[in-house]
mmCIF file of C-alpha atoms and ligand atoms in Angstrom:
data_model
loop_
_atom_site.group_PDB
_atom_site.id
_atom_site.type_symbol
_atom_site.label_atom_id
_atom_site.label_comp_id
_atom_site.label_asym_id
_atom_site.label_seq_id
_atom_site.Cartn_x
_atom_site.Cartn_y
_atom_site.Cartn_z
ATOM 1 C CA MET A 192 -14.173 140.152 -79.710
ATOM 2 C CA ALA A 193 -15.225 137.014 -78.247
ATOM 3 C CA GLY A 194 -11.587 135.888 -76.300
ATOM 4 C CA ARG A 195 -13.639 132.599 -76.019
ATOM 5 C CA GLY A 196 -15.739 130.148 -77.731
ATOM 6 C CA ALA A 197 -17.148 127.364 -79.024
ATOM 7 C CA TRP A 198 -20.176 128.574 -80.487
ATOM 8 C CA TYR A 199 -18.363 128.108 -83.892
ATOM 9 C CA ALA A 200 -18.836 124.972 -84.568
ATOM 10 C CA GLY A 201 -17.872 124.962 -88.502
ATOM 11 C CA TRP A 202 -20.769 126.437 -89.662
ATOM 12 C CA VAL A 203 -18.633 130.236 -90.521
ATOM 13 C CA PRO A 204 -15.648 130.187 -91.780
ATOM 14 C CA PHE A 205 -13.992 132.235 -89.785
ATOM 15 C CA VAL A 206 -14.177 132.866 -86.283
ATOM 16 C CA PRO A 207 -12.129 135.480 -84.966
ATOM 17 C CA LEU A 208 -10.597 134.671 -80.970
ATOM 18 C CA THR A 209 -8.126 136.034 -78.912
ATOM 19 C CA ILE A 210 -8.307 132.627 -76.959
ATOM 20 C CA PRO A 211 -7.721 128.996 -78.493
ATOM 21 C CA PRO A 212 -10.101 126.512 -78.120
ATOM 22 C CA GLU A 213 -9.145 123.077 -75.645
ATOM 23 C CA ASP A 214 -7.148 120.890 -76.953
ATOM 24 C CA ASP A 215 -8.854 117.955 -78.536
ATOM 25 C CA ALA A 216 -6.348 115.523 -76.856
ATOM 26 C CA THR A 217 -8.432 112.240 -78.890
ATOM 27 C CA ALA A 218 -7.919 114.117 -82.301
ATOM 28 C CA PRO A 219 -6.199 117.250 -82.108
ATOM 29 C CA ALA A 220 -6.626 119.572 -85.054
ATOM 30 C CA PRO A 221 -2.915 120.537 -86.782
ATOM 31 C CA CYS A 222 -2.701 124.567 -86.226
ATOM 32 C CA ARG A 223 -2.636 126.996 -90.154
ATOM 33 C CA TRP A 224 0.538 129.669 -89.310
ATOM 34 C CA TYR A 225 0.583 132.811 -90.879
ATOM 35 C CA THR A 226 4.300 133.779 -91.015
ATOM 36 C CA VAL A 227 4.856 137.560 -91.349
ATOM 37 C CA ARG A 228 7.500 139.649 -92.732
ATOM 38 C CA ARG A 229 6.586 143.039 -93.178
ATOM 39 C CA ALA A 230 3.207 143.214 -95.737
ATOM 40 C CA GLU A 231 4.888 139.555 -97.092
ATOM 41 C CA LEU A 232 3.541 136.274 -96.067
ATOM 42 C CA LEU A 233 5.885 132.867 -96.033
ATOM 43 C CA VAL A 234 4.250 130.294 -98.448
ATOM 44 C CA VAL A 235 5.326 126.910 -99.754
ATOM 45 C CA ASP A 236 6.554 127.209 -103.418
ATOM 46 C CA GLY A 237 4.233 125.942 -105.946
ATOM 47 C CA GLU A 238 0.381 126.797 -107.130
ATOM 48 C CA GLY A 239 -1.908 125.553 -104.109
ATOM 49 C CA ASP A 240 -5.618 126.061 -104.638
ATOM 50 C CA ALA A 241 -6.025 127.078 -101.075
ATOM 51 C CA THR A 242 -4.177 129.239 -98.343
ATOM 52 C CA ALA A 243 -3.940 125.955 -96.310
ATOM 53 C CA ALA A 244 -2.255 124.003 -98.276
ATOM 54 C CA ARG A 245 0.413 126.337 -98.980
ATOM 55 C CA LEU A 246 0.873 127.935 -95.209
ATOM 56 C CA PRO A 247 4.486 125.877 -94.218
ATOM 57 C CA GLN A 248 4.835 125.422 -90.257
ATOM 58 C CA PRO A 249 6.443 127.176 -87.979
ATOM 59 C CA HIS A 250 10.584 126.364 -89.642
ATOM 60 C CA PRO A 251 13.064 125.940 -87.089
ATOM 61 C CA GLN A 252 15.633 127.943 -89.481
ATOM 62 C CA LEU A 253 13.129 131.169 -88.285
ATOM 63 C CA ALA A 254 13.081 130.658 -84.795
ATOM 64 C CA THR A 255 15.619 133.087 -84.140
ATOM 65 C CA ALA A 256 13.576 136.169 -86.565
ATOM 66 C CA SER A 257 10.713 135.757 -84.506
ATOM 67 C CA ASP A 258 9.785 139.791 -83.510
ATOM 68 C CA THR A 259 6.605 138.960 -81.664
ATOM 69 C CA GLU A 260 4.850 136.496 -79.846
ATOM 70 C CA PRO A 261 3.030 133.959 -81.144
ATOM 71 C CA ILE A 262 -0.910 135.968 -82.176
ATOM 72 C CA PHE A 263 -3.718 133.122 -82.062
ATOM 73 C CA LEU A 264 -6.444 134.996 -84.373
ATOM 74 C CA GLY A 265 -9.441 132.738 -84.595
ATOM 75 C CA VAL A 266 -10.833 129.345 -86.055
ATOM 76 C CA ALA A 267 -10.793 128.685 -89.610
ATOM 77 C CA ASP A 268 -12.206 125.434 -90.885
ATOM 78 C CA ALA A 269 -11.817 123.726 -87.209
ATOM 79 C CA GLN A 270 -8.630 124.569 -87.513
ATOM 80 C CA PRO A 271 -6.743 126.865 -85.066
ATOM 81 C CA CYS A 272 -4.582 129.958 -87.249
ATOM 82 C CA TRP A 273 -2.067 131.855 -85.180
ATOM 83 C CA ALA A 274 0.513 134.291 -86.667
ATOM 84 C CA GLN A 275 3.795 135.304 -86.122
ATOM 85 C CA GLY A 276 5.997 138.068 -87.102
ATOM 86 C CA VAL A 277 9.516 138.011 -88.093
ATOM 87 C CA SER A 278 12.622 140.635 -88.896
ATOM 88 C CA VAL A 279 12.720 142.127 -92.084
ATOM 89 C CA GLU A 280 16.022 140.463 -92.547
ATOM 90 C CA ALA A 281 14.581 136.947 -92.125
ATOM 91 C CA PRO A 282 14.957 134.483 -95.041
ATOM 92 C CA ALA A 283 12.599 132.164 -97.263
ATOM 93 C CA PRO A 284 13.476 128.808 -95.313
ATOM 94 C CA PRO A 285 14.109 126.289 -98.344
ATOM 95 C CA GLY A 286 11.003 124.823 -100.263
ATOM 96 C CA THR A 287 9.003 128.688 -99.313
ATOM 97 C CA ARG A 288 8.833 132.169 -100.293
ATOM 98 C CA TRP A 289 7.658 135.270 -99.385
ATOM 99 C CA ILE A 290 4.979 136.545 -101.273
ATOM 100 C CA PRO A 291 3.369 140.737 -100.437
ATOM 101 C CA LEU A 292 -0.227 139.658 -99.812
ATOM 102 C CA LEU A 293 -1.434 141.853 -101.846
ATOM 103 C CA ALA A 294 -0.329 140.339 -104.433
ATOM 104 C CA LEU A 295 -1.810 137.114 -103.280
ATOM 105 C CA SER A 296 -5.443 138.811 -103.506
ATOM 106 C CA VAL A 297 -7.057 136.806 -106.455
ATOM 107 C CA GLU A 298 -4.994 133.795 -105.375
ATOM 108 C CA LEU A 299 -6.429 133.138 -102.276
ATOM 109 C CA GLY A 300 -9.645 134.536 -102.838
ATOM 110 C CA ALA A 301 -11.884 136.555 -100.793
ATOM 111 C CA GLU A 302 -12.452 134.664 -97.470
ATOM 112 C CA GLU A 303 -8.615 133.341 -96.974
ATOM 113 C CA TRP A 304 -7.297 136.233 -98.519
ATOM 114 C CA ALA A 305 -8.966 138.179 -95.495
ATOM 115 C CA VAL A 306 -7.735 135.767 -92.956
ATOM 116 C CA ALA A 307 -3.710 136.240 -94.164
ATOM 117 C CA GLY A 308 -5.135 140.105 -94.009
ATOM 118 C CA ARG A 309 -6.148 139.685 -90.282
ATOM 119 C CA ALA A 310 -2.750 138.488 -89.713
ATOM 120 C CA VAL A 311 -0.554 140.540 -91.736
ATOM 121 C CA GLN A 312 -2.345 143.782 -89.728
ATOM 122 C CA LEU A 313 -2.590 142.236 -85.977
ATOM 123 C CA VAL A 314 1.303 141.044 -86.617
ATOM 124 C CA GLU A 315 1.451 144.633 -87.162
ATOM 125 C CA TRP A 316 -0.233 146.125 -84.611
ATOM 126 C CA HIS A 317 1.826 143.924 -82.352
ATOM 127 C CA ARG A 318 4.795 145.598 -83.455
ATOM 128 C CA THR A 319 4.150 148.590 -82.867
ATOM 129 C CA SER A 320 1.790 148.544 -79.803
ATOM 130 C CA ARG A 321 4.559 147.400 -77.609
ATOM 131 C CA TYR A 322 4.648 150.251 -75.617
ATOM 132 C CA CYS A 323 1.853 152.682 -74.330
ATOM 133 C CA GLY A 324 0.865 155.986 -76.162
ATOM 134 C CA ARG A 325 0.024 157.615 -72.828
ATOM 135 C CA CYS A 326 3.882 156.557 -69.927
ATOM 136 C CA GLY A 327 5.851 154.997 -72.239
ATOM 137 C CA ARG A 328 5.632 151.748 -70.414
ATOM 138 C CA PRO A 329 5.579 148.229 -72.160
ATOM 139 C CA THR A 330 2.153 146.623 -72.505
ATOM 140 C CA ILE A 331 0.789 143.598 -72.001
ATOM 141 C CA ALA A 332 -1.653 141.350 -73.914
ATOM 142 C CA VAL A 333 -5.277 141.403 -72.811
ATOM 143 C CA PRO A 334 -6.259 137.585 -72.826
ATOM 144 C CA THR A 335 -9.701 137.975 -72.741
ATOM 145 C CA GLU A 336 -10.286 140.232 -76.265
ATOM 146 C CA ARG A 337 -7.702 142.163 -78.780
ATOM 147 C CA ALA A 338 -6.389 144.930 -76.850
ATOM 148 C CA THR A 339 -3.486 146.240 -74.764
ATOM 149 C CA ARG A 340 -2.813 146.878 -71.276
ATOM 150 C CA CYS A 341 -0.174 149.302 -70.078
ATOM 151 C CA ALA A 342 0.903 147.982 -66.480
ATOM 152 C CA ALA A 343 2.026 151.109 -65.238
ATOM 153 C CA CYS A 344 -0.962 153.425 -65.650
ATOM 154 C CA GLY A 345 -3.674 150.933 -67.412
ATOM 155 C CA LEU A 346 -4.146 152.845 -70.704
ATOM 156 C CA VAL A 347 -6.221 150.267 -72.979
ATOM 157 C CA ALA A 348 -5.972 150.629 -76.188
ATOM 158 C CA TYR A 349 -7.403 148.474 -79.432
ATOM 159 C CA PRO A 350 -6.122 147.671 -83.050
ATOM 160 C CA ARG A 351 -5.473 150.965 -84.922
ATOM 161 C CA LEU A 352 -8.345 151.075 -87.779
ATOM 162 C CA ALA A 353 -8.079 153.725 -90.081
ATOM 163 C CA PRO A 354 -12.078 153.925 -92.056
ATOM 164 C CA ALA A 355 -11.674 155.622 -95.863
ATOM 165 C CA VAL A 356 -14.252 155.921 -97.717
ATOM 166 C CA ILE A 357 -14.440 155.794 -101.569
ATOM 167 C CA VAL A 358 -17.131 156.531 -103.943
ATOM 168 C CA ALA A 359 -18.071 155.492 -107.650
ATOM 169 C CA VAL A 360 -19.327 158.998 -109.171
ATOM 170 C CA ARG A 361 -21.656 158.544 -112.060
ATOM 171 C CA ARG A 362 -22.899 160.351 -114.489
ATOM 172 C CA GLU A 363 -25.326 160.333 -117.340
ATOM 173 C CA GLY A 364 -23.564 156.844 -118.529
ATOM 174 C CA GLU A 365 -19.787 157.749 -117.446
ATOM 175 C CA ILE A 366 -18.353 157.079 -113.915
ATOM 176 C CA LEU A 367 -15.107 159.392 -112.898
ATOM 177 C CA LEU A 368 -12.432 157.660 -112.301
ATOM 178 C CA ALA A 369 -8.806 158.767 -111.585
ATOM 179 C CA ARG A 370 -5.425 157.905 -111.439
ATOM 180 C CA ASN A 371 -3.502 158.422 -107.895
ATOM 181 C CA ALA A 372 -0.149 159.972 -108.629
ATOM 182 C CA ARG A 373 1.311 156.872 -105.954
ATOM 183 C CA PHE A 374 -0.275 154.165 -108.461
ATOM 184 C CA ARG A 375 2.562 152.057 -110.828
ATOM 185 C CA GLY A 376 1.633 152.148 -114.079
ATOM 186 C CA ARG A 377 -1.806 153.322 -116.084
ATOM 187 C CA MET A 378 -4.507 152.272 -113.906
ATOM 188 C CA PHE A 379 -7.658 154.234 -112.525
ATOM 189 C CA SER A 380 -9.649 154.396 -109.941
ATOM 190 C CA THR A 381 -13.103 155.734 -107.692
ATOM 191 C CA LEU A 382 -12.070 158.168 -105.518
ATOM 192 C CA ALA A 383 -10.614 157.699 -102.649
ATOM 193 C CA GLY A 384 -9.538 159.439 -98.991
ATOM 194 C CA PHE A 385 -9.308 159.062 -95.449
ATOM 195 C CA VAL A 386 -12.085 159.743 -92.851
ATOM 196 C CA GLU A 387 -11.261 162.548 -90.523
ATOM 197 C CA PRO A 388 -12.014 163.002 -86.238
ATOM 198 C CA GLY A 389 -15.428 164.182 -86.271
ATOM 199 C CA GLU A 390 -16.901 163.141 -89.677
ATOM 200 C CA THR A 391 -19.562 161.603 -90.703
ATOM 201 C CA LEU A 392 -18.703 158.708 -93.422
ATOM 202 C CA GLU A 393 -20.740 161.407 -95.970
ATOM 203 C CA GLN A 394 -19.318 164.521 -94.835
ATOM 204 C CA ALA A 395 -15.709 162.836 -95.999
ATOM 205 C CA VAL A 396 -16.749 161.916 -99.462
ATOM 206 C CA HIS A 397 -18.081 164.998 -100.033
ATOM 207 C CA ARG A 398 -14.900 166.869 -98.792
ATOM 208 C CA GLU A 399 -12.578 164.404 -100.775
ATOM 209 C CA VAL A 400 -14.328 164.657 -104.047
ATOM 210 C CA GLY A 401 -14.399 167.791 -103.893
ATOM 211 C CA GLU A 402 -11.040 168.398 -102.912
ATOM 212 C CA GLU A 403 -10.047 165.861 -105.123
ATOM 213 C CA VAL A 404 -11.708 166.718 -108.804
ATOM 214 C CA GLY A 405 -13.584 169.766 -107.452
ATOM 215 C CA VAL A 406 -16.840 167.955 -107.851
ATOM 216 C CA ARG A 407 -20.136 168.368 -105.961
ATOM 217 C CA LEU A 408 -22.108 165.277 -105.520
ATOM 218 C CA ARG A 409 -26.242 164.451 -104.974
ATOM 219 C CA ARG A 410 -27.562 161.093 -103.465
ATOM 220 C CA VAL A 411 -24.839 159.355 -101.941
ATOM 221 C CA THR A 412 -25.678 156.021 -101.179
ATOM 222 C CA TYR A 413 -23.697 153.274 -99.442
ATOM 223 C CA PHE A 414 -22.634 149.789 -101.308
ATOM 224 C CA GLY A 415 -19.748 147.693 -99.474
ATOM 225 C CA SER A 416 -17.251 147.288 -97.052
ATOM 226 C CA GLN A 417 -13.935 145.713 -96.991
ATOM 227 C CA PRO A 418 -10.710 145.523 -95.013
ATOM 228 C CA TRP A 419 -7.203 146.459 -96.693
ATOM 229 C CA PRO A 420 -4.772 145.472 -94.715
ATOM 230 C CA PHE A 421 -1.752 148.217 -95.887
ATOM 231 C CA PRO A 422 -1.257 148.613 -93.080
ATOM 232 C CA HIS A 423 -4.388 149.007 -91.098
ATOM 233 C CA SER A 424 -7.829 150.585 -93.388
ATOM 234 C CA LEU A 425 -11.537 149.709 -93.660
ATOM 235 C CA MET A 426 -11.809 150.698 -97.353
ATOM 236 C CA VAL A 427 -16.093 151.941 -97.282
ATOM 237 C CA GLY A 428 -17.627 152.358 -100.405
ATOM 238 C CA PHE A 429 -20.264 154.394 -102.079
ATOM 239 C CA VAL A 430 -22.261 155.401 -105.005
ATOM 240 C CA ALA A 431 -22.788 159.217 -105.955
ATOM 241 C CA ASP A 432 -24.918 161.403 -108.648
ATOM 242 C CA TRP A 433 -22.797 164.203 -110.040
ATOM 243 C CA ALA A 434 -24.275 167.094 -109.250
ATOM 244 C CA GLY A 435 -22.257 169.751 -110.436
ATOM 245 C CA GLY A 436 -18.865 171.285 -111.184
ATOM 246 C CA GLU A 437 -16.602 170.481 -114.210
ATOM 247 C CA ILE A 438 -12.945 167.741 -113.166
ATOM 248 C CA ALA A 439 -10.348 169.849 -111.544
ATOM 249 C CA VAL A 440 -7.348 167.856 -110.843
ATOM 250 C CA ASP A 441 -6.287 168.707 -107.343
ATOM 251 C CA GLY A 442 -2.332 167.802 -108.659
ATOM 252 C CA ASP A 443 -1.368 166.597 -105.828
ATOM 253 C CA GLU A 444 -2.576 163.059 -104.558
ATOM 254 C CA ILE A 445 -4.488 162.981 -108.293
ATOM 255 C CA ALA A 446 -2.415 162.993 -111.270
ATOM 256 C CA GLU A 447 -5.427 162.751 -113.730
ATOM 257 C CA ALA A 448 -8.509 162.467 -114.200
ATOM 258 C CA ALA A 449 -11.990 162.169 -116.437
ATOM 259 C CA TRP A 450 -14.846 160.840 -116.690
ATOM 260 C CA TRP A 451 -15.010 157.107 -118.911
ATOM 261 C CA ARG A 452 -17.933 155.520 -120.776
ATOM 262 C CA PRO A 453 -18.389 151.449 -120.542
ATOM 263 C CA ASP A 454 -16.661 151.411 -124.271
ATOM 264 C CA SER A 455 -13.535 153.024 -123.356
ATOM 265 C CA LEU A 456 -12.543 152.056 -119.746
ATOM 266 C CA PRO A 457 -8.327 153.027 -119.056
ATOM 267 C CA GLU A 458 -6.711 150.006 -116.704
ATOM 268 C CA LEU A 459 -8.954 149.031 -113.458
ATOM 269 C CA PRO A 460 -7.938 147.850 -110.102
ATOM 270 C CA PRO A 461 -7.986 143.865 -109.391
ATOM 271 C CA PRO A 462 -11.271 142.344 -109.158
ATOM 272 C CA THR A 463 -10.888 141.471 -105.688
ATOM 273 C CA SER A 464 -10.311 145.156 -104.064
ATOM 274 C CA ILE A 465 -14.443 147.351 -103.434
ATOM 275 C CA ALA A 466 -12.903 149.837 -106.175
ATOM 276 C CA ARG A 467 -13.669 147.273 -109.260
ATOM 277 C CA GLN A 468 -16.391 145.719 -107.528
ATOM 278 C CA MET A 469 -18.442 149.573 -107.781
ATOM 279 C CA ILE A 470 -17.156 149.413 -111.478
ATOM 280 C CA ASP A 471 -18.010 146.371 -112.408
ATOM 281 C CA ALA A 472 -21.565 146.393 -110.449
ATOM 282 C CA TRP A 473 -21.836 150.518 -112.819
ATOM 283 C CA LEU A 474 -21.413 148.446 -115.584
ATOM 284 C CA GLY A 475 -23.434 145.985 -114.732
ATOM 285 C CA GLY A 476 -26.254 148.014 -114.408
ATOM 286 C CA GLY A 477 -27.653 146.842 -111.130
ATOM 287 C CA ALA A 478 -27.050 148.213 -108.546
ATOM 288 C CA VAL A 479 -24.593 151.107 -108.790
HETATM 289 ZN ZN1 ZN B 628 0.507 154.517 -69.270
#
């Protein structure tokens, strides 16, 4: 994580930084503000085609509702990006409204949604890391990296990231999709679960699939990954082949699971999710 950098020079869409670039007095860049209430983002009413066009500047009405310091995120399209947390009771100022981050995934597109997700995740981290986990005294932000330090005992803490594996299991032209007991409606998705301390990603894949549906796997291979800021996951995608065992759902986390053919699929996750990307790749007969 860079503290201060000028190497971005507009050739990558977003560069994470912890220290704002020096102001250019002749042409100050307008700042982009991500105002965050829980996992909701404040946006300007109406349909917009880009995040920047829909993000309101800080509103005086919300000044007293702030519950974090402004958090510098980095630079996107030469614009400094800031996040600001506000309390859960904060109303939307006139002409704006709160929208859940999850509901914006399709509208914003992957790159802009990722910056918004970073804002939500870092605001939540600031809210929950004010005190040292070891001695309970207040922490201060480390300016040169994304970390806090305890002023009393010196403990340094970094943003929490919880890796989770997600796996598309295939068997002779079929794919294993399950309905999580927490899903709303009738959506089915690939199996997923958190990695435990001391475990490799591959071991987590075998364990989760074994625990949730009682199926054994072979040829577990990496597919890709996706930040999932609800509140701080990193989804690590794999594909695998069925190696044995019939589906037996755990009845706790998984309500239903079955093998599905391409011509009779159930309701699927949104196209922006890595789960859907794995399913679509399998349908396309490409790498999966
Ligand atoms: Zn401490």
